[in-house]
Coordinates of C-alpha atoms in Angstrom, one line a residue:
Chain Z
M183 CA -22.7 -3.8 34.7
K184 CA -19.5 -2.7 33.1
Q185 CA -16.7 -1.7 35.4
P186 CA -15.9 2.0 35.4
I187 CA -12.7 2.8 33.6
T188 CA -9.9 2.9 36.2
W189 CA -6.2 3.8 36.3
Q190 CA -3.7 1.1 36.9
I191 CA 0.1 1.1 37.4
A192 CA 1.9 -0.5 34.4
A193 CA 5.6 -1.5 34.4
V194 CA 7.8 -0.8 31.5
K195 CA 9.0 -4.2 30.3
T196 CA 11.0 -3.2 27.2
I197 CA 11.8 -0.1 25.2
Q198 CA 12.5 -0.4 21.5
Q199 CA 13.7 2.4 19.2
E200 CA 11.7 2.2 16.0
T201 CA 13.0 5.2 14.2
P202 CA 15.1 8.2 15.3
K203 CA 12.0 9.9 16.7
V204 CA 9.8 6.9 17.6
K205 CA 9.9 4.4 20.4
T206 CA 7.7 1.5 21.4
L207 CA 7.2 0.8 25.1
T208 CA 6.0 -2.6 26.1
L209 CA 4.0 -2.3 29.3
R210 CA 3.0 -5.1 31.6
L211 CA -0.5 -4.6 33.0
P212 CA -1.7 -6.0 36.3
D213 CA -5.3 -5.7 35.1
W214 CA -4.9 -6.5 31.5
I215 CA -8.0 -7.2 29.4
P216 CA -8.0 -7.9 25.7
H217 CA -8.4 -4.8 23.6
R218 CA -10.1 -4.3 20.2
P219 CA -7.5 -3.4 17.5
G220 CA -7.5 0.3 17.0
Q221 CA -8.2 1.2 20.6
H222 CA -5.9 3.3 22.8
Y223 CA -4.8 3.8 26.3
D224 CA -4.7 7.0 28.3
L225 CA -1.4 7.6 30.0
R226 CA -0.9 10.0 32.9
L227 CA 2.2 11.5 34.4
T228 CA 2.1 13.1 37.8
A229 CA 4.8 15.5 39.0
P230 CA 6.0 15.6 42.6
D231 CA 3.9 18.9 43.0
G232 CA 0.8 17.1 41.9
Y233 CA 0.7 18.6 38.3
Q234 CA -0.7 16.0 35.9
A235 CA -0.4 15.6 32.2
Q236 CA -2.4 13.1 30.2
R237 CA -2.2 11.8 26.7
S238 CA -3.8 9.1 24.5
Y239 CA -1.6 6.5 22.8
S240 CA -2.8 3.9 20.3
I241 CA -2.1 0.3 21.1
A242 CA 0.3 -1.2 18.5
S243 CA 0.1 -4.8 19.6
E244 CA -2.5 -7.5 18.9
P245 CA -5.0 -8.5 21.6
E246 CA -3.8 -12.1 21.4
R247 CA -0.7 -11.1 23.3
R248 CA -1.8 -11.5 26.9
G249 CA -0.9 -9.4 29.9
E250 CA 1.0 -6.7 28.0
I251 CA 0.6 -4.0 25.4
D252 CA 2.8 -2.1 23.1
L253 CA 2.4 1.7 22.9
T254 CA 4.4 3.4 20.1
I255 CA 5.2 7.0 20.8
E256 CA 6.6 9.7 18.6
R257 CA 8.8 12.2 20.3
L258 CA 7.5 15.7 19.8
E259 CA 9.9 18.6 20.4
D260 CA 7.5 20.5 22.7
G261 CA 5.5 17.5 23.9
E262 CA 5.8 17.4 27.7
V263 CA 4.7 13.8 27.9
S264 CA 6.4 12.3 24.8
T265 CA 9.8 13.9 25.7
Y266 CA 9.6 12.3 29.2
L267 CA 8.6 8.9 27.7
H268 CA 11.6 9.2 25.3
D269 CA 14.3 10.8 27.3
V270 CA 13.6 9.8 30.9
I271 CA 11.7 6.6 31.3
Q272 CA 13.6 3.3 31.7
V273 CA 12.9 -0.4 31.7
G274 CA 11.4 -1.2 35.1
D275 CA 9.8 2.2 35.6
Q276 CA 6.1 2.4 36.4
I277 CA 3.5 4.6 34.7
E278 CA -0.2 5.1 35.1
V279 CA -2.5 4.0 32.3
R280 CA -6.2 3.4 31.8
G281 CA -7.9 1.5 29.0
P282 CA -8.5 0.0 26.5
I283 CA -10.6 3.0 25.3
G284 CA -12.6 3.6 22.1
G285 CA -15.1 1.6 20.0
Y286 CA -15.4 3.6 16.8
F287 CA -12.0 3.2 15.2
V288 CA -11.7 -0.6 15.6
W289 CA -11.4 -3.5 13.3
E290 CA -11.6 -7.2 14.3
A291 CA -11.2 -10.2 12.1
K292 CA -14.8 -11.2 12.6
L293 CA -15.9 -8.0 10.8
G294 CA -14.3 -9.4 7.6
G295 CA -13.1 -7.4 4.7
P296 CA -11.9 -6.2 2.3
L297 CA -9.8 -3.9 4.5
L298 CA -8.2 -0.6 3.4
L299 CA -5.8 1.0 5.8
I300 CA -4.3 4.5 5.2
A301 CA -1.7 6.0 7.5
G302 CA 0.3 9.2 7.7
G303 CA 3.4 9.1 10.0
S304 CA 2.7 7.7 13.5
G305 CA -0.9 7.2 12.4
V306 CA 0.2 3.7 11.4
V307 CA 0.2 2.6 15.0
P308 CA -3.5 1.7 15.5
L309 CA -3.5 0.2 12.0
M310 CA -0.5 -2.0 13.0
A311 CA -2.6 -3.5 15.8
M312 CA -5.2 -4.4 13.2
L313 CA -2.6 -5.9 10.9
R314 CA -1.0 -7.9 13.8
H315 CA -4.4 -9.1 14.8
R316 CA -5.2 -10.1 11.2
A317 CA -1.9 -12.1 11.0
T318 CA -2.3 -13.7 14.4
S319 CA -5.9 -14.7 13.9
G320 CA -5.1 -16.2 10.5
S321 CA -7.4 -13.9 8.7
Q322 CA -6.8 -13.7 5.0
V323 CA -9.2 -10.9 4.1
P324 CA -7.8 -8.9 1.1
T325 CA -6.1 -6.0 2.8
R326 CA -4.1 -3.0 1.6
L327 CA -2.0 -0.6 3.6
L328 CA -1.0 2.8 2.1
Y329 CA 1.5 4.4 4.3
S330 CA 2.8 8.0 3.9
S331 CA 6.1 8.9 5.4
R332 CA 8.5 11.8 4.9
T333 CA 11.6 9.7 4.4
P334 CA 12.4 6.0 4.4
E335 CA 14.1 6.5 7.8
D336 CA 10.7 7.6 9.3
V337 CA 8.9 4.3 8.5
I338 CA 7.8 2.7 11.7
Y339 CA 7.8 -1.2 11.9
A340 CA 9.8 -1.3 8.6
G341 CA 11.1 -4.8 9.3
Q342 CA 7.7 -6.3 10.1
L343 CA 6.1 -4.6 7.1
A344 CA 8.8 -5.9 4.8
R345 CA 8.3 -9.5 6.1
W346 CA 4.6 -9.3 5.6
Q347 CA 5.1 -7.8 2.1
A348 CA 6.9 -11.1 1.2
L349 CA 3.9 -13.2 2.2
T350 CA 1.0 -14.1 0.0
D351 CA -1.8 -14.0 2.5
G352 CA -3.8 -11.2 0.9
L353 CA -1.9 -8.2 2.3
K354 CA -0.3 -5.7 0.1
I355 CA 1.7 -2.7 1.4
F356 CA 2.3 0.6 -0.5
H357 CA 4.6 3.3 0.7
T358 CA 4.7 6.9 -0.4
F359 CA 7.7 9.1 0.6
T360 CA 6.9 12.8 0.5
R361 CA 10.3 14.3 1.2
T362 CA 13.1 12.0 0.2
Q363 CA 12.9 8.6 -1.4
P364 CA 15.2 5.6 -1.5
A365 CA 17.7 5.4 -4.4
N366 CA 16.0 4.0 -7.5
W367 CA 12.6 4.3 -5.9
A368 CA 9.9 3.5 -8.4
G369 CA 7.0 3.9 -6.0
Y370 CA 4.9 6.9 -4.9
A371 CA 6.8 10.1 -4.0
R372 CA 4.0 12.5 -3.2
R373 CA 1.2 13.3 -0.8
I374 CA -1.7 10.9 -1.0
D375 CA -4.2 12.1 -3.6
S376 CA -7.3 10.6 -5.2
E377 CA -5.3 9.1 -8.1
M378 CA -3.1 7.2 -5.7
L379 CA -6.1 6.1 -3.7
R380 CA -7.8 4.8 -6.8
E381 CA -4.7 2.8 -7.8
V382 CA -4.2 1.3 -4.3
A383 CA -7.9 0.7 -3.4
H384 CA -9.1 -0.4 -6.8
P385 CA -9.2 -4.2 -6.2
L386 CA -11.0 -3.6 -2.9
L387 CA -13.8 -1.5 -4.3
P388 CA -16.7 -0.8 -4.1
A389 CA -17.0 -0.9 -0.3
P390 CA -13.9 -1.8 1.7
F391 CA -13.8 -1.3 5.5
T392 CA -11.6 1.8 5.5
F393 CA -9.5 3.2 8.3
V394 CA -7.6 6.4 8.0
C395 CA -5.2 7.7 10.7
G396 CA -2.8 10.6 10.7
P397 CA -2.5 14.3 11.1
T398 CA -5.7 16.3 10.4
P399 CA -4.6 17.7 7.0
L400 CA -3.9 14.1 5.7
V401 CA -7.1 12.7 7.2
E402 CA -9.2 15.3 5.6
A403 CA -7.5 15.0 2.2
V404 CA -7.8 11.2 2.3
A405 CA -11.4 11.2 3.4
N406 CA -12.3 13.5 0.6
G407 CA -10.3 11.5 -1.9
L408 CA -12.0 8.3 -0.8
V409 CA -15.4 9.7 -1.3
Q410 CA -14.3 10.9 -4.8
I411 CA -13.3 7.4 -5.8
G412 CA -16.7 6.1 -4.6
V413 CA -16.0 4.6 -1.2
P414 CA -19.2 4.9 0.8
P415 CA -18.8 7.5 3.6
E416 CA -20.2 5.0 6.1
R417 CA -17.4 2.6 5.4
I418 CA -14.7 5.3 6.2
R419 CA -13.5 5.7 9.7
T420 CA -11.0 8.3 10.7
E421 CA -8.8 9.1 13.6
R422 CA -6.8 12.3 13.8
F423 CA -3.4 12.6 15.5
G424 CA -2.4 16.0 16.7
P425 CA 1.1 17.5 16.8
T426 CA 0.8 17.7 20.6
G427 CA -1.9 16.9 23.2
G428 CA -3.9 14.1 21.8
S429 CA -0.8 12.2 20.9
G430 CA 1.9 14.4 22.5
Chain Q
M158 CA 0.3 22.1 0.4
D159 CA 4.0 22.3 1.3
K160 CA 4.1 25.9 0.0
E161 CA 1.4 27.2 2.4
P162 CA 2.1 27.6 6.0
M163 CA 0.0 25.1 8.0
D164 CA -2.9 26.7 9.7
L165 CA -2.2 26.2 13.4
N166 CA -5.8 25.7 14.2
Q167 CA -6.1 23.0 11.7
M168 CA -3.0 21.2 13.1
L169 CA -4.6 21.3 16.6
I170 CA -7.8 19.8 15.5
L171 CA -8.5 16.3 16.8
D172 CA -11.7 14.3 16.8
G173 CA -14.0 12.6 19.2
N174 CA -11.7 9.7 19.6
A175 CA -9.5 12.0 21.7
A176 CA -12.3 12.5 24.1
A177 CA -13.0 8.7 24.5
G178 CA -11.4 8.3 28.0
L179 CA -13.1 11.3 29.5
L180 CA -16.5 10.4 28.0
E181 CA -16.2 6.8 29.3
E182 CA -15.3 8.1 32.7
I183 CA -18.4 10.3 32.8
F184 CA -21.0 8.0 31.2
A185 CA -19.4 4.7 32.3
A186 CA -19.8 3.5 28.7
E187 CA -17.9 3.6 25.4
M188 CA -19.3 6.7 23.7
T189 CA -17.2 7.2 20.5
A190 CA -19.4 4.9 18.5
S191 CA -22.6 6.4 19.8
P192 CA -24.7 8.5 17.4
T193 CA -25.5 12.1 18.1
E194 CA -27.1 14.9 16.2
C195 CA -26.1 18.6 15.8
A196 CA -28.9 20.8 17.2
H197 CA -28.0 23.5 14.7
C198 CA -27.7 21.8 11.3
G199 CA -29.2 18.3 12.0
R200 CA -26.1 16.4 10.9
Q201 CA -26.1 12.9 12.5
G202 CA -22.9 10.9 13.1
E203 CA -20.9 9.1 15.7
V204 CA -19.3 11.1 18.6
A205 CA -15.9 10.0 17.1
T206 CA -16.6 12.1 14.0
L207 CA -17.0 15.3 15.9
V208 CA -14.2 17.9 15.7
A209 CA -12.4 18.1 19.1
F210 CA -10.5 20.9 20.6
T211 CA -8.5 19.6 23.5
Y212 CA -6.2 22.6 24.1
S213 CA -8.7 24.9 25.6
P214 CA -9.5 24.9 29.3
G215 CA -11.9 22.0 28.9
L216 CA -12.9 20.0 26.0
V217 CA -15.0 21.3 23.0
L218 CA -16.7 19.1 20.5
R219 CA -18.0 20.8 17.4
C220 CA -20.1 19.6 14.4
P221 CA -17.8 18.8 11.5
A222 CA -20.4 20.1 9.0
C223 CA -21.5 23.5 10.4
E224 CA -18.9 23.9 13.3
N225 CA -21.6 24.5 15.8
V226 CA -20.4 23.8 19.4
M227 CA -22.2 20.7 20.4
I228 CA -20.7 19.6 23.7
R229 CA -18.4 21.3 26.2
I230 CA -16.9 19.6 29.2
V231 CA -15.0 21.3 31.9
E232 CA -13.4 19.5 34.8
T233 CA -12.7 21.0 38.2
P234 CA -11.2 19.2 41.2
E235 CA -14.7 18.7 42.6
A236 CA -16.9 18.2 39.6
V237 CA -17.4 17.8 35.9
Y238 CA -19.6 20.4 34.0
I239 CA -21.2 19.2 30.8
D240 CA -22.9 21.7 28.4
A241 CA -24.5 19.7 25.6
R242 CA -27.1 22.3 24.4
G243 CA -25.6 22.1 20.9
A244 CA -26.5 18.4 20.6
A245 CA -30.1 17.5 19.9
Y246 CA -29.4 14.1 21.4
L247 CA -26.7 11.7 22.5
R248 CA -27.6 8.0 22.3
L249 CA -26.4 5.7 25.1
E250 CA -26.7 2.0 24.4
R251 CA -28.8 0.0 26.9
R252 CA -26.6 -2.8 28.2
A253 CA -27.9 -6.3 28.8
S254 CA -27.6 -6.8 32.5

């Protein structure tokens, strides 16, 4: 019988600033179990008066890293949880979490490929867990990441993505910048559309395992575009990030 | 799309993945990959593909095709209320013991 999902007290091991608005918390878990890349943890804060606020945050790290997880969190101006996690919490603090949770939006190396990953903003987080797992497990399935950001400064994990970009293990990374672009940028500079999807996905067609994560408008536009270019709907898995709440 | 103000409701829409923790707490099983069917239009799909509204008092899961309310869950300090009359079925995988 599976154990019921229970809360545990995690300790904040490190905090890393990824972009001006995004931080990664590394949490040590007393009851760590390996997750499936794409899963999330629920995180709960309790005020002295008993008021509780709960959010879900995708795991950014690979399951091969034992005993701890990375949660990457975007600071939302009116997010009562994310502002606390950004502005108040310190290394050594304790927070309540439960997980890993979810079984739909997951990819494991044993599933194989080709693999098509499409992210908008902090929607890259669960896809990062898949890419780190792919790298750590030695998988070389043909994989493409299309990552939409407003500006180059908003790219989360920019350093790691650039290092992977230089490898020849079957992973190719494409950025699109919708608001401002680097100087002399020759890449995409618009919202994701079906033409872009076709150019990026073409070598992986007809039926890549496809994971799309981002805000609802992006997820819906991308899912429609993917169907237009012929990706079978049953190969497309989506996860929507909200401006608050679900990821606040 | 930049020219049009974003529909607030659209921005607030999540999906069944956002309900994963609560559903697992209730059913003691991972539910987002479980198939379900809309009692109104007959669409079949995984729980993760349902449209989720998490900002109401309680959780509302709607059919992404016809917007029928399929499942509502309300928590009180003493109990959990589940109204699933909008779902024709919800499949729970039998576990090998």
